[in-house]
């Protein structure tokens, strides 16, 4: 994987084809392990909230298939 | 022993193969020269994980015996190459770029290495990488067992990741080509940053067997070379069915440039902002000039709109679900704390908290992404965009340090990977002395056509022939 979650989060917040201001970047200071973990968990939650906003009909299945 | 001229280290696959067949030098001599070079210069860029000189020389002598009997095996016979150190090579360490796996050894070769061995290519080195291919979300270029991958064009800059070593090694003429991997950007980014031509194939076209898994449904292996033609020649040998890879597309690939469609029959979609003021300011002139070159090829250019999805969030969630499972034992054991990048350590640990419903929702939205790209390609044959919006980051700074403002969408890498689509990154100029790349994204299994347009672009430009200003 190449793009960091912060960079990907920036892509999301920057919107799509319309020109928008780039997302503000988080501070780049060194953090403790616990803070890093909470930051990572927070990024996960943010990603989930963003994905939850995508309209998703019940009939759409995941992009993998099991075959017997 | 014949002296190997410096130009040889930057020769194309076809040029080298012709010189071997005409016996301008032997494969032994060529391999020895490349081994000397990568051992001497590779550490300058932290590109070398492990030299495989002994086996390489032995293999080279076998090739010389074959060539003496006029037993030819194709374009890659006798060509020295390297692989990202997530590919298993029998009985030598395969470190995955990570301290906890520094002494890991497999008793088999990865499938792509077996394929390349059968056609006589000479594996001379394992090349460095970001630890665990950056799956936990790394923040610094130093997130690697071998230190930060440094860019041969400017050693204060990063070579890109996670295929850092392949990027630097090909750019510096330490190998003729390399095999890298991409989950989301790891072939295309170092290719763009190091001035290479890199091909991310359609998901499933190249077997993942023997490669470290980061994300079962996103991982792809592909060639990093100095030309589109070389990418075609390598893909021709590494692509194909492998029943040991559950994700194998069960498709073959034959590099057939003469059957490519004429440019006049090709429609290339683009987003105007990418070639106006969307990229970093220093990069904009090069991207505009590259756009004009593409236009001059005779293709039809068409404005498009990229499907609107939260690509970054989707890729991140899918990787979290899959990598979290792949590395679950590793994380729970505490060995994860031995990694170099604290941000990556935290990212991996956080993966274990991901609810299955979030992963599955992301995979369901991914079905919509695939369908939307399918519809996009009903109206164009490929999409053109900057590979990255500016040149390589500074190696000593955090990778998420604020850069110049950009307006471009930036979704082509994550979106293309989510949909399993092939992409070719081509060098297209420089910004502040550092290489830039543009990408062509195609529909599934469209590699021949991408390579054909890439080859035409490279007949009109010479960016792919430029060499970094290296010390002797």
Short mmCIF file of C-alpha atoms in Angstrom, two decimals:
data_model
loop_
_atom_site.label_atom_id
_atom_site.label_comp_id
_atom_site.label_asym_id
_atom_site.label_seq_id
_atom_site.Cartn_x
_atom_site.Cartn_y
_atom_site.Cartn_z
CA UNK A 1 0.00 0.00 0.00
CA UNK A 2 1.30 3.42 -0.77
CA UNK A 3 -1.02 6.24 0.21
CA UNK A 4 -1.17 6.77 3.99
CA UNK A 5 -4.55 6.97 5.67
CA UNK A 6 -3.99 10.64 6.26
CA UNK A 7 -3.32 11.16 2.58
CA UNK A 8 -6.32 9.04 1.62
CA UNK A 9 -8.46 10.94 4.09
CA UNK A 10 -7.25 14.10 2.40
CA UNK A 11 -8.35 12.69 -0.98
CA UNK A 12 -11.81 11.93 0.38
CA UNK A 13 -12.28 15.32 1.96
CA UNK A 14 -11.00 17.12 -1.12
CA UNK A 15 -14.06 15.91 -2.98
CA UNK A 16 -14.27 14.78 -6.54
CA UNK A 17 -13.96 16.63 -9.80
CA UNK A 18 -14.96 19.98 -8.39
CA UNK A 19 -12.03 22.08 -7.27
CA UNK A 20 -12.04 22.29 -3.50
CA UNK A 21 -9.48 23.32 -0.95
CA UNK A 22 -7.39 20.38 0.23
CA UNK A 23 -8.17 18.92 3.65
CA UNK A 24 -6.20 20.36 6.55
CA UNK A 25 -3.30 18.09 7.48
CA UNK A 26 -2.95 16.80 11.02
CA UNK A 27 0.05 17.94 13.07
CA UNK A 28 3.19 15.99 12.42
CA UNK A 29 4.58 15.88 15.97
CA UNK A 30 5.77 12.63 17.54
CA UNK A 31 3.03 10.87 19.49
CA UNK A 32 3.04 8.23 22.23
CA UNK A 33 2.11 4.67 21.35
CA UNK A 34 -1.31 5.03 22.99
CA UNK A 35 -1.98 8.26 21.15
CA UNK A 36 -0.89 6.66 17.88
CA UNK A 37 -3.27 3.76 18.52
CA UNK A 38 -6.15 6.07 19.29
CA UNK A 39 -5.33 8.09 16.17
CA UNK A 40 -5.40 4.90 14.09
CA UNK A 41 -8.69 3.80 15.62
CA UNK A 42 -10.14 7.22 15.04
CA UNK A 43 -9.07 7.09 11.39
CA UNK A 44 -10.84 3.73 11.06
CA UNK A 45 -14.03 5.14 12.57
CA UNK A 46 -13.88 8.15 10.27
CA UNK A 47 -13.46 5.89 7.26
CA UNK A 48 -16.44 3.81 8.35
CA UNK A 49 -18.60 6.92 8.73
CA UNK A 50 -17.62 8.11 5.27
CA UNK A 51 -18.36 4.74 3.69
CA UNK A 52 -21.68 4.56 5.55
CA UNK A 53 -22.82 7.64 3.65
CA UNK A 54 -22.62 5.82 0.29
CA UNK A 55 -26.12 4.70 -0.72
CA UNK A 56 -26.03 0.90 -0.77
CA UNK A 57 -29.02 -1.13 -1.97
CA UNK A 58 -29.62 -4.31 0.02
CA UNK A 59 -29.15 -6.42 -3.07
CA UNK A 60 -25.51 -5.41 -3.60
CA UNK A 61 -23.18 -8.26 -2.63
CA UNK A 62 -19.53 -8.02 -1.62
CA UNK A 63 -16.95 -7.99 -4.41
CA UNK A 64 -15.88 -11.59 -3.83
CA UNK A 65 -17.62 -14.86 -4.49
CA UNK A 66 -17.50 -18.27 -2.90
CA UNK A 67 -17.83 -21.26 -5.18
CA UNK A 68 -18.24 -24.83 -3.93
CA UNK B 1 36.64 -10.82 -19.17
CA UNK B 2 35.05 -8.30 -21.51
CA UNK B 3 34.59 -4.87 -19.96
CA UNK B 4 30.93 -3.90 -19.67
CA UNK B 5 30.40 -0.34 -20.92
CA UNK B 6 28.38 1.96 -18.61
CA UNK B 7 25.58 2.27 -21.17
CA UNK B 8 24.86 -1.43 -20.79
CA UNK B 9 23.49 -0.91 -17.31
CA UNK B 10 20.76 1.26 -18.79
CA UNK B 11 20.09 -0.80 -21.92
CA UNK B 12 16.67 -2.18 -22.74
CA UNK B 13 15.85 -5.86 -22.50
CA UNK B 14 15.90 -6.24 -26.28
CA UNK B 15 19.24 -4.44 -26.61
CA UNK B 16 20.85 -6.59 -23.93
CA UNK B 17 19.43 -9.79 -25.31
CA UNK B 18 20.74 -8.97 -28.79
CA UNK B 19 24.21 -8.26 -27.42
CA UNK B 20 24.21 -11.56 -25.53
CA UNK B 21 23.17 -13.50 -28.62
CA UNK B 22 25.82 -11.78 -30.72
CA UNK B 23 28.32 -12.62 -27.99
CA UNK B 24 29.44 -9.05 -27.47
CA UNK B 25 29.86 -10.29 -23.92
CA UNK B 26 28.88 -13.41 -22.08
CA UNK B 27 26.02 -13.74 -19.64
CA UNK B 28 28.60 -14.51 -16.97
CA UNK B 29 30.39 -11.23 -17.65
CA UNK B 30 27.15 -9.28 -17.73
CA UNK B 31 25.86 -10.83 -14.51
CA UNK B 32 29.16 -10.29 -12.73
CA UNK B 33 29.15 -6.63 -13.77
CA UNK B 34 25.59 -6.10 -12.54
CA UNK B 35 26.33 -7.89 -9.27
CA UNK B 36 29.42 -5.74 -8.74
CA UNK B 37 27.37 -2.63 -9.47
CA UNK B 38 24.41 -3.43 -7.25
CA UNK B 39 26.64 -4.43 -4.34
CA UNK B 40 28.68 -1.24 -4.71
CA UNK B 41 25.92 1.26 -5.46
CA UNK B 42 22.76 -0.36 -4.06
CA UNK B 43 23.52 0.57 -0.43
CA UNK B 44 23.82 4.22 -1.49
CA UNK B 45 20.05 4.21 -1.99
CA UNK B 46 19.22 1.51 0.60
CA UNK B 47 17.97 -0.43 -2.43
CA UNK B 48 19.67 -3.76 -1.81
CA UNK B 49 18.16 -6.25 0.63
CA UNK B 50 20.33 -9.20 -0.40
CA UNK B 51 22.74 -9.92 -3.23
CA UNK B 52 22.20 -13.32 -4.85
CA UNK B 53 25.55 -13.29 -6.64
CA UNK B 54 26.51 -16.93 -6.19
CA UNK B 55 23.33 -18.40 -7.62
CA UNK B 56 23.17 -15.70 -10.26
CA UNK B 57 26.65 -16.48 -11.58
CA UNK B 58 25.85 -20.20 -11.63
CA UNK B 59 22.67 -19.51 -13.58
CA UNK B 60 24.52 -17.15 -15.92
CA UNK B 61 26.98 -19.89 -16.80
CA UNK B 62 24.05 -22.20 -17.62
CA UNK B 63 22.70 -19.52 -19.94
CA UNK B 64 26.07 -19.17 -21.63
CA UNK B 65 26.12 -22.92 -22.26
CA UNK B 66 22.65 -22.68 -23.77
CA UNK B 67 23.54 -19.73 -25.97
CA UNK B 68 26.62 -21.56 -27.15
CA UNK B 69 24.31 -24.33 -28.38
CA UNK B 70 21.95 -21.69 -29.85
CA UNK B 71 19.30 -22.77 -27.41
CA UNK B 72 17.29 -19.59 -27.04
CA UNK B 73 14.42 -19.05 -24.64
CA UNK B 74 13.15 -15.60 -25.48
CA UNK B 75 13.82 -11.98 -24.79
CA UNK B 76 14.55 -12.33 -21.07
CA UNK B 77 17.23 -14.96 -21.40
CA UNK B 78 20.36 -13.74 -19.65
CA UNK B 79 18.79 -10.51 -18.41
CA UNK B 80 19.68 -9.52 -14.82
CA UNK B 81 16.73 -8.56 -12.63
CA UNK B 82 15.75 -8.02 -9.01
CA UNK B 83 12.65 -8.70 -6.96
CA UNK B 84 10.99 -6.86 -4.11
CA UNK B 85 11.86 -8.68 -0.92
CA UNK B 86 8.33 -9.91 -0.36
CA UNK B 87 8.85 -12.61 -2.98
CA UNK B 88 10.08 -15.95 -1.67
CA UNK B 89 13.41 -17.15 -2.99
CA UNK B 90 14.32 -20.65 -1.88
CA UNK B 91 16.72 -20.93 1.05
CA UNK B 92 17.61 -17.25 1.41
CA UNK B 93 16.04 -14.71 3.77
CA UNK B 94 12.80 -13.13 2.63
CA UNK B 95 12.43 -10.31 5.11
CA UNK B 96 9.29 -8.51 3.96
CA UNK B 97 11.29 -5.38 4.79
CA UNK B 98 10.57 -5.94 8.47
CA UNK B 99 12.84 -6.64 11.42
CA UNK B 100 10.62 -9.37 12.93
CA UNK B 101 10.97 -11.35 9.67
CA UNK B 102 14.65 -10.65 9.07
CA UNK B 103 15.65 -14.32 9.27
CA UNK B 104 12.57 -15.80 7.62
CA UNK B 105 13.44 -18.40 4.98
CA UNK B 106 11.16 -20.30 2.62
CA UNK B 107 11.97 -23.57 0.89
CA UNK B 108 10.35 -22.60 -2.38
CA UNK B 109 10.52 -19.91 -5.02
CA UNK B 110 7.59 -17.63 -5.73
CA UNK B 111 5.69 -18.56 -8.89
CA UNK B 112 6.84 -15.49 -10.85
CA UNK B 113 10.45 -16.34 -10.04
CA UNK B 114 9.94 -19.90 -11.28
CA UNK B 115 8.51 -18.50 -14.51
CA UNK B 116 11.40 -16.09 -14.99
CA UNK B 117 13.89 -18.82 -14.19
CA UNK B 118 12.39 -21.05 -16.90
CA UNK B 119 13.06 -18.41 -19.54
CA UNK B 120 16.62 -17.83 -18.40
CA UNK B 121 16.31 -14.46 -16.65
CA UNK B 122 19.01 -13.99 -14.01
CA UNK B 123 17.84 -13.07 -10.50
CA UNK B 124 20.68 -11.10 -8.96
CA UNK B 125 19.15 -9.48 -5.89
CA UNK B 126 16.36 -9.09 -3.40
CA UNK B 127 15.42 -5.44 -3.30
CA UNK B 128 14.34 -3.43 -0.30
CA UNK B 129 10.81 -2.42 0.57
CA UNK B 130 8.70 -0.63 3.12
CA UNK B 131 8.09 -3.00 6.02
CA UNK B 132 5.14 -5.29 5.37
CA UNK B 133 4.44 -3.25 2.22
CA UNK B 134 3.19 -0.42 4.39
CA UNK B 135 -0.06 -2.14 5.21
CA UNK B 136 -0.44 -0.57 8.62
CA UNK B 137 -0.17 2.93 7.16
CA UNK B 138 3.38 4.20 7.55
CA UNK B 139 4.37 7.77 8.11
CA UNK B 140 8.09 7.89 7.31
CA UNK B 141 10.35 6.71 4.53
CA UNK B 142 12.44 5.02 7.23
CA UNK B 143 9.68 2.45 7.80
CA UNK B 144 11.95 -0.31 6.55
CA UNK B 145 14.47 -2.85 7.78
CA UNK B 146 17.00 -1.40 5.33
CA UNK B 147 16.34 2.27 6.05
CA UNK B 148 14.61 4.84 3.85
CA UNK B 149 14.58 4.13 0.14
CA UNK B 150 16.55 6.98 -1.42
CA UNK B 151 15.96 8.39 -4.85
CA UNK B 152 18.84 8.10 -7.37
CA UNK B 153 17.78 11.48 -8.81
CA UNK B 154 18.27 13.18 -5.45
CA UNK B 155 19.25 11.27 -2.38
CA UNK B 156 17.45 13.71 -0.11
CA UNK B 157 14.24 12.44 -1.70
CA UNK B 158 12.35 9.23 -1.19
CA UNK B 159 12.35 6.60 -3.92
CA UNK B 160 8.68 5.96 -3.24
CA UNK B 161 7.01 2.91 -1.79
CA UNK B 162 6.36 0.36 -0.94
CA UNK B 163 8.51 -1.02 -3.81
CA UNK B 164 11.29 1.40 -2.82
CA UNK B 165 14.22 -0.83 -3.71
CA UNK B 166 12.89 -1.83 -7.14
CA UNK B 167 12.28 1.83 -7.95
CA UNK B 168 15.78 2.92 -7.01
CA UNK B 169 17.52 -0.14 -8.46
CA UNK B 170 16.02 0.13 -11.93
CA UNK B 171 16.49 3.91 -12.05
CA UNK B 172 20.16 3.60 -11.07
CA UNK B 173 20.88 0.86 -13.61
CA UNK B 174 21.50 -1.77 -10.93
CA UNK B 175 19.10 -4.24 -12.56
CA UNK B 176 17.50 -4.19 -16.01
CA UNK B 177 14.05 -4.70 -14.57
CA UNK B 178 12.44 -5.51 -11.26
CA UNK B 179 9.29 -7.18 -10.00
CA UNK B 180 7.38 -5.00 -7.61
CA UNK B 181 3.99 -5.30 -5.98
CA UNK B 182 1.02 -3.00 -5.60
CA UNK B 183 -1.89 -3.07 -3.20
CA UNK B 184 -2.63 0.61 -3.70
CA UNK B 185 0.14 2.57 -5.37
CA UNK B 186 3.27 0.59 -4.59
CA UNK B 187 4.35 -0.02 -8.20
CA UNK B 188 3.07 3.22 -9.69
CA UNK B 189 4.42 5.59 -7.03
CA UNK B 190 8.09 4.52 -7.06
CA UNK B 191 7.88 4.28 -10.85
CA UNK B 192 6.72 7.91 -11.05
CA UNK B 193 9.16 9.15 -8.41
CA UNK B 194 12.18 7.37 -9.95
CA UNK B 195 11.43 8.02 -13.64
CA UNK B 196 10.52 4.42 -14.50
CA UNK B 197 7.84 2.75 -16.55
CA UNK B 198 5.82 0.59 -14.18
CA UNK B 199 2.91 -1.67 -14.96
CA UNK B 200 0.29 -2.71 -12.48
CA UNK B 201 -1.50 -5.60 -14.19
CA UNK B 202 -5.15 -6.55 -13.92
CA UNK B 203 -5.87 -8.27 -10.62
CA UNK B 204 -5.31 -11.99 -10.98
CA UNK B 205 -3.27 -11.85 -14.19
CA UNK B 206 0.01 -12.53 -12.38
CA UNK B 207 0.15 -15.20 -9.69
CA UNK B 208 0.63 -14.01 -6.12
CA UNK B 209 1.87 -17.42 -4.97
CA UNK B 210 5.03 -16.99 -2.91
CA UNK B 211 4.50 -13.27 -2.33
CA UNK B 212 3.73 -11.85 1.10
CA UNK B 213 0.00 -11.24 1.26
CA UNK B 214 -1.10 -7.85 2.47
CA UNK B 215 -4.61 -7.82 1.03
CA UNK B 216 -5.88 -10.90 -0.80
CA UNK B 217 -8.23 -8.96 -3.01
CA UNK B 218 -5.95 -5.99 -3.77
CA UNK B 219 -2.41 -7.40 -4.12
CA UNK B 220 -0.83 -7.53 -7.59
CA UNK B 221 2.71 -8.18 -8.82
CA UNK B 222 4.07 -6.35 -11.84
CA UNK B 223 7.14 -5.21 -13.78
CA UNK B 224 9.10 -2.03 -13.13
CA UNK B 225 11.23 -1.26 -16.15
CA UNK B 226 12.69 1.54 -18.22
CA UNK B 227 10.21 1.31 -21.07
CA UNK B 228 6.70 0.24 -21.97
CA UNK B 229 8.11 -2.36 -24.33
CA UNK B 230 10.17 -3.89 -21.53
CA UNK B 231 7.04 -4.04 -19.35
CA UNK B 232 5.33 -5.97 -22.15
CA UNK B 233 8.22 -8.39 -22.48
CA UNK B 234 8.32 -9.08 -18.74
CA UNK B 235 4.55 -9.38 -18.37
CA UNK B 236 4.54 -11.85 -21.25
CA UNK B 237 6.65 -14.19 -19.11
CA UNK B 238 5.18 -13.67 -15.63
CA UNK B 239 1.46 -13.60 -16.45
CA UNK B 240 -0.72 -16.67 -16.67
CA UNK B 241 -2.77 -19.25 -14.87
CA UNK B 242 -1.64 -20.52 -11.49
CA UNK B 243 -4.02 -22.83 -9.67
CA UNK B 244 -2.09 -22.27 -6.45
CA UNK B 245 -3.29 -18.67 -6.40
CA UNK B 246 -7.00 -18.55 -5.46
CA UNK B 247 -7.18 -15.13 -7.06
CA UNK B 248 -5.74 -16.26 -10.39
CA UNK B 249 -7.77 -14.88 -13.25
CA UNK B 250 -6.94 -17.99 -15.25
CA UNK B 251 -6.02 -15.78 -18.19
CA UNK B 252 -2.83 -15.67 -20.15
CA UNK B 253 -1.12 -12.65 -21.62
CA UNK B 254 0.82 -12.54 -24.86
CA UNK B 255 2.67 -9.36 -25.64
CA UNK B 256 1.39 -8.60 -29.15
CA UNK B 257 2.32 -5.07 -30.15
CA UNK B 258 1.46 -5.64 -33.80
CA UNK B 259 -2.15 -6.40 -32.94
CA UNK B 260 -2.68 -3.18 -30.98
CA UNK B 261 -5.43 -0.91 -32.23
CA UNK B 262 -4.47 2.19 -34.16
CA UNK B 263 -4.36 5.40 -32.09
CA UNK B 264 -7.16 6.87 -34.20
CA UNK B 265 -9.41 4.11 -32.86
CA UNK B 266 -8.56 4.86 -29.22
CA UNK B 267 -10.47 7.23 -26.95
CA UNK B 268 -8.65 8.42 -23.85
CA UNK B 269 -10.62 10.01 -21.05
CA UNK B 270 -9.13 12.70 -18.85
CA UNK B 271 -10.14 15.20 -16.20
CA UNK B 272 -9.22 18.73 -17.29
CA UNK B 273 -8.23 19.82 -13.78
CA UNK B 274 -5.38 17.26 -13.86
CA UNK B 275 -3.74 19.09 -16.76
CA UNK B 276 -4.62 22.65 -15.82
CA UNK B 277 -3.95 23.63 -12.24
CA UNK B 278 -4.77 20.43 -10.40
CA UNK B 279 -1.25 19.23 -9.73
CA UNK B 280 1.50 20.81 -7.62
CA UNK B 281 2.54 24.09 -9.27
CA UNK B 282 6.06 22.92 -10.15
CA UNK B 283 4.64 19.85 -11.91
CA UNK B 284 1.93 21.55 -13.94
CA UNK B 285 4.05 22.50 -17.01
CA UNK B 286 5.31 18.93 -17.44
CA UNK B 287 1.82 17.45 -17.16
CA UNK B 288 0.47 19.96 -19.68
CA UNK B 289 3.28 19.14 -22.09
CA UNK B 290 2.66 15.40 -21.64
CA UNK B 291 -1.01 15.93 -22.41
CA UNK B 292 -0.07 17.64 -25.68
CA UNK B 293 2.18 14.71 -26.61
CA UNK B 294 -0.68 12.28 -25.99
CA UNK B 295 -2.95 14.47 -28.11
CA UNK B 296 -0.37 14.43 -30.90
CA UNK B 297 -0.50 10.63 -31.07
CA UNK B 298 -3.81 10.86 -32.93
CA UNK B 299 -6.02 9.45 -30.19
CA UNK B 300 -9.39 10.97 -29.35
CA UNK B 301 -9.30 12.79 -26.04
CA UNK B 302 -12.55 13.08 -24.11
CA UNK B 303 -13.37 14.85 -20.89
CA UNK B 304 -14.68 12.47 -18.26
CA UNK B 305 -15.73 12.55 -14.68
CA UNK B 306 -14.30 9.92 -12.36
CA UNK B 307 -17.01 7.98 -10.49
CA UNK B 308 -17.55 9.55 -7.09
CA UNK B 309 -16.67 7.24 -4.23
CA UNK B 310 -14.64 7.55 -1.03
CA UNK B 311 -11.79 5.58 -2.58
CA UNK B 312 -9.29 6.18 0.16
CA UNK B 313 -11.63 5.09 2.93
CA UNK B 314 -12.62 1.99 0.98
CA UNK B 315 -9.04 0.89 0.30
CA UNK B 316 -8.04 1.56 3.88
CA UNK B 317 -10.95 -0.43 5.31
CA UNK B 318 -10.45 -3.39 2.97
CA UNK B 319 -6.75 -3.54 3.73
CA UNK B 320 -7.53 -3.29 7.44
CA UNK B 321 -9.90 -6.22 7.25
CA UNK B 322 -7.67 -8.46 5.20
CA UNK B 323 -4.25 -7.50 6.56
CA UNK B 324 -5.67 -7.61 10.07
CA UNK B 325 -6.52 -11.25 9.49
CA UNK B 326 -3.30 -12.10 7.67
CA UNK B 327 -1.16 -10.59 10.42
CA UNK B 328 -3.47 -11.33 13.36
CA UNK B 329 -1.08 -13.72 15.12
CA UNK B 330 1.83 -11.41 14.44
CA UNK B 331 -0.04 -8.48 15.98
CA UNK B 332 -1.37 -10.36 19.00
CA UNK B 333 2.06 -11.86 19.71
CA UNK B 334 3.48 -8.40 20.27
CA UNK B 335 6.14 -8.86 17.57
CA UNK B 336 4.45 -5.99 15.77
CA UNK B 337 6.16 -3.67 18.25
CA UNK B 338 9.50 -4.48 16.60
CA UNK B 339 8.53 -2.65 13.41
CA UNK B 340 10.31 0.59 12.60
CA UNK B 341 7.35 2.94 12.21
CA UNK B 342 5.18 3.64 15.31
CA UNK B 343 2.32 4.83 13.11
CA UNK B 344 2.37 1.53 11.26
CA UNK B 345 2.48 -0.42 14.53
CA UNK B 346 -0.60 1.41 15.72
CA UNK B 347 -2.32 0.97 12.38
CA UNK B 348 -1.83 -2.78 12.46
CA UNK B 349 -3.06 -3.03 16.04
CA UNK B 350 -6.14 -0.98 15.23
CA UNK B 351 -7.00 -3.42 12.44
CA UNK B 352 -7.99 -6.00 15.03
CA UNK B 353 -10.83 -3.73 16.17
CA UNK B 354 -12.45 -3.55 12.75
CA UNK B 355 -16.00 -4.93 12.84
CA UNK B 356 -16.75 -7.41 10.08
CA UNK B 357 -19.76 -5.33 9.07
CA UNK B 358 -17.45 -2.43 8.18
CA UNK B 359 -15.23 -4.63 6.05
CA UNK B 360 -18.23 -6.17 4.32
CA UNK B 361 -19.84 -2.81 3.71
CA UNK B 362 -16.62 -1.63 2.09
CA UNK B 363 -16.56 -4.74 -0.09
CA UNK B 364 -20.17 -4.16 -1.10
CA UNK B 365 -19.50 -0.56 -2.04
CA UNK B 366 -16.54 -1.94 -3.96
CA UNK B 367 -19.02 -3.80 -6.19
CA UNK B 368 -20.53 -0.42 -7.02
CA UNK B 369 -17.05 0.93 -7.78
CA UNK B 370 -16.39 -1.93 -10.20
CA UNK B 371 -19.71 -1.34 -11.92
CA UNK B 372 -19.08 2.39 -12.18
CA UNK B 373 -15.65 1.88 -13.79
CA UNK B 374 -17.19 -0.65 -16.13
CA UNK B 375 -19.66 2.02 -17.23
CA UNK B 376 -16.86 4.58 -17.54
CA UNK B 377 -15.06 2.31 -19.98
CA UNK B 378 -18.13 2.07 -22.17
CA UNK B 379 -17.32 5.63 -23.22
CA UNK B 380 -13.55 5.56 -23.38
CA UNK B 381 -10.78 2.99 -23.76
CA UNK B 382 -8.46 4.27 -21.07
CA UNK B 383 -8.05 7.17 -18.64
CA UNK B 384 -5.05 9.49 -18.54
CA UNK B 385 -4.01 11.23 -15.33
CA UNK B 386 -0.89 12.21 -13.42
CA UNK B 387 0.39 9.19 -11.50
CA UNK B 388 1.18 11.41 -8.52
CA UNK B 389 0.47 15.13 -8.34
CA UNK B 390 4.06 16.13 -7.70
CA UNK B 391 7.58 14.76 -7.42
CA UNK B 392 9.04 12.58 -4.68
CA UNK B 393 8.70 13.57 -1.03
CA UNK B 394 11.72 14.56 1.03
CA UNK B 395 13.02 11.40 2.66
CA UNK B 396 13.68 13.01 6.04
CA UNK B 397 10.22 14.50 6.47
CA UNK B 398 6.99 12.76 7.47
CA UNK B 399 5.19 11.51 4.38
CA UNK B 400 2.03 13.27 5.52
CA UNK B 401 3.73 16.65 5.90
CA UNK B 402 1.59 19.31 4.19
CA UNK B 403 2.66 19.85 0.61
CA UNK B 404 1.66 22.45 -1.97
CA UNK B 405 -2.13 22.66 -2.42
CA UNK B 406 -3.61 20.52 -5.18
CA UNK B 407 -7.08 20.40 -6.68
CA UNK B 408 -7.00 17.12 -8.58
CA UNK B 409 -9.22 14.25 -7.65
CA UNK B 410 -6.38 11.91 -6.68
CA UNK B 411 -8.64 8.87 -6.90
CA UNK B 412 -7.12 7.08 -9.86
CA UNK B 413 -4.71 4.95 -7.83
CA UNK B 414 -7.11 3.77 -5.11
CA UNK B 415 -10.08 3.60 -7.50
CA UNK B 416 -8.15 1.64 -10.11
CA UNK B 417 -6.90 -0.81 -7.49
CA UNK B 418 -10.37 -1.29 -6.00
CA UNK B 419 -11.71 -2.17 -9.43
CA UNK B 420 -8.75 -4.48 -10.16
CA UNK B 421 -7.79 -2.50 -13.26
CA UNK B 422 -4.41 -2.36 -15.01
CA UNK B 423 -2.39 0.86 -15.15
CA UNK B 424 0.86 1.91 -16.77
CA UNK B 425 2.94 4.78 -15.38
CA UNK B 426 5.20 6.56 -17.89
CA UNK B 427 7.92 9.12 -17.13
CA UNK B 428 6.72 12.44 -18.54
CA UNK B 429 9.13 15.13 -17.46
CA UNK B 430 10.61 16.77 -14.41
CA UNK B 431 9.74 19.19 -11.66
CA UNK B 432 12.67 20.78 -9.82
CA UNK B 433 14.96 18.12 -11.31
CA UNK B 434 12.80 15.24 -10.06
CA UNK B 435 10.90 12.81 -12.32
CA UNK B 436 7.15 12.89 -12.85
CA UNK B 437 4.87 10.22 -14.21
CA UNK B 438 1.54 10.02 -16.01
CA UNK B 439 -0.68 6.98 -15.88
CA UNK B 440 -2.91 5.21 -18.33
CA UNK B 441 -5.66 3.23 -16.61
CA UNK B 442 -7.46 0.60 -18.66
CA UNK B 443 -10.31 -1.84 -18.50
CA UNK B 444 -9.52 -5.37 -17.29
CA UNK B 445 -6.92 -7.26 -19.36
CA UNK B 446 -6.22 -4.24 -21.55
CA UNK B 447 -2.48 -4.36 -20.94
CA UNK B 448 -1.48 -4.75 -24.59
CA UNK B 449 -3.29 -1.57 -25.53
CA UNK B 450 -1.92 0.40 -22.58
CA UNK B 451 1.58 -0.71 -23.49
CA UNK B 452 1.01 0.19 -27.15
CA UNK B 453 0.01 3.75 -26.33
CA UNK B 454 2.81 3.96 -23.80
CA UNK B 455 5.28 2.80 -26.43
CA UNK B 456 4.03 5.43 -28.88
CA UNK B 457 4.38 8.10 -26.20
CA UNK B 458 7.94 6.93 -25.60
CA UNK B 459 8.74 7.09 -29.32
CA UNK B 460 7.81 10.79 -29.16
CA UNK B 461 9.66 11.57 -25.92
CA UNK B 462 12.91 10.58 -24.27
CA UNK B 463 12.00 10.90 -20.60
CA UNK B 464 12.33 7.15 -20.17
CA UNK B 465 15.93 7.27 -21.44
CA UNK B 466 17.10 9.89 -18.98
CA UNK B 467 19.53 8.77 -16.30
CA UNK B 468 19.97 10.11 -12.80
CA UNK B 469 23.14 12.16 -12.18
CA UNK B 470 24.98 9.53 -10.18
CA UNK B 471 28.44 9.64 -8.68
CA UNK B 472 30.86 7.13 -10.22
#
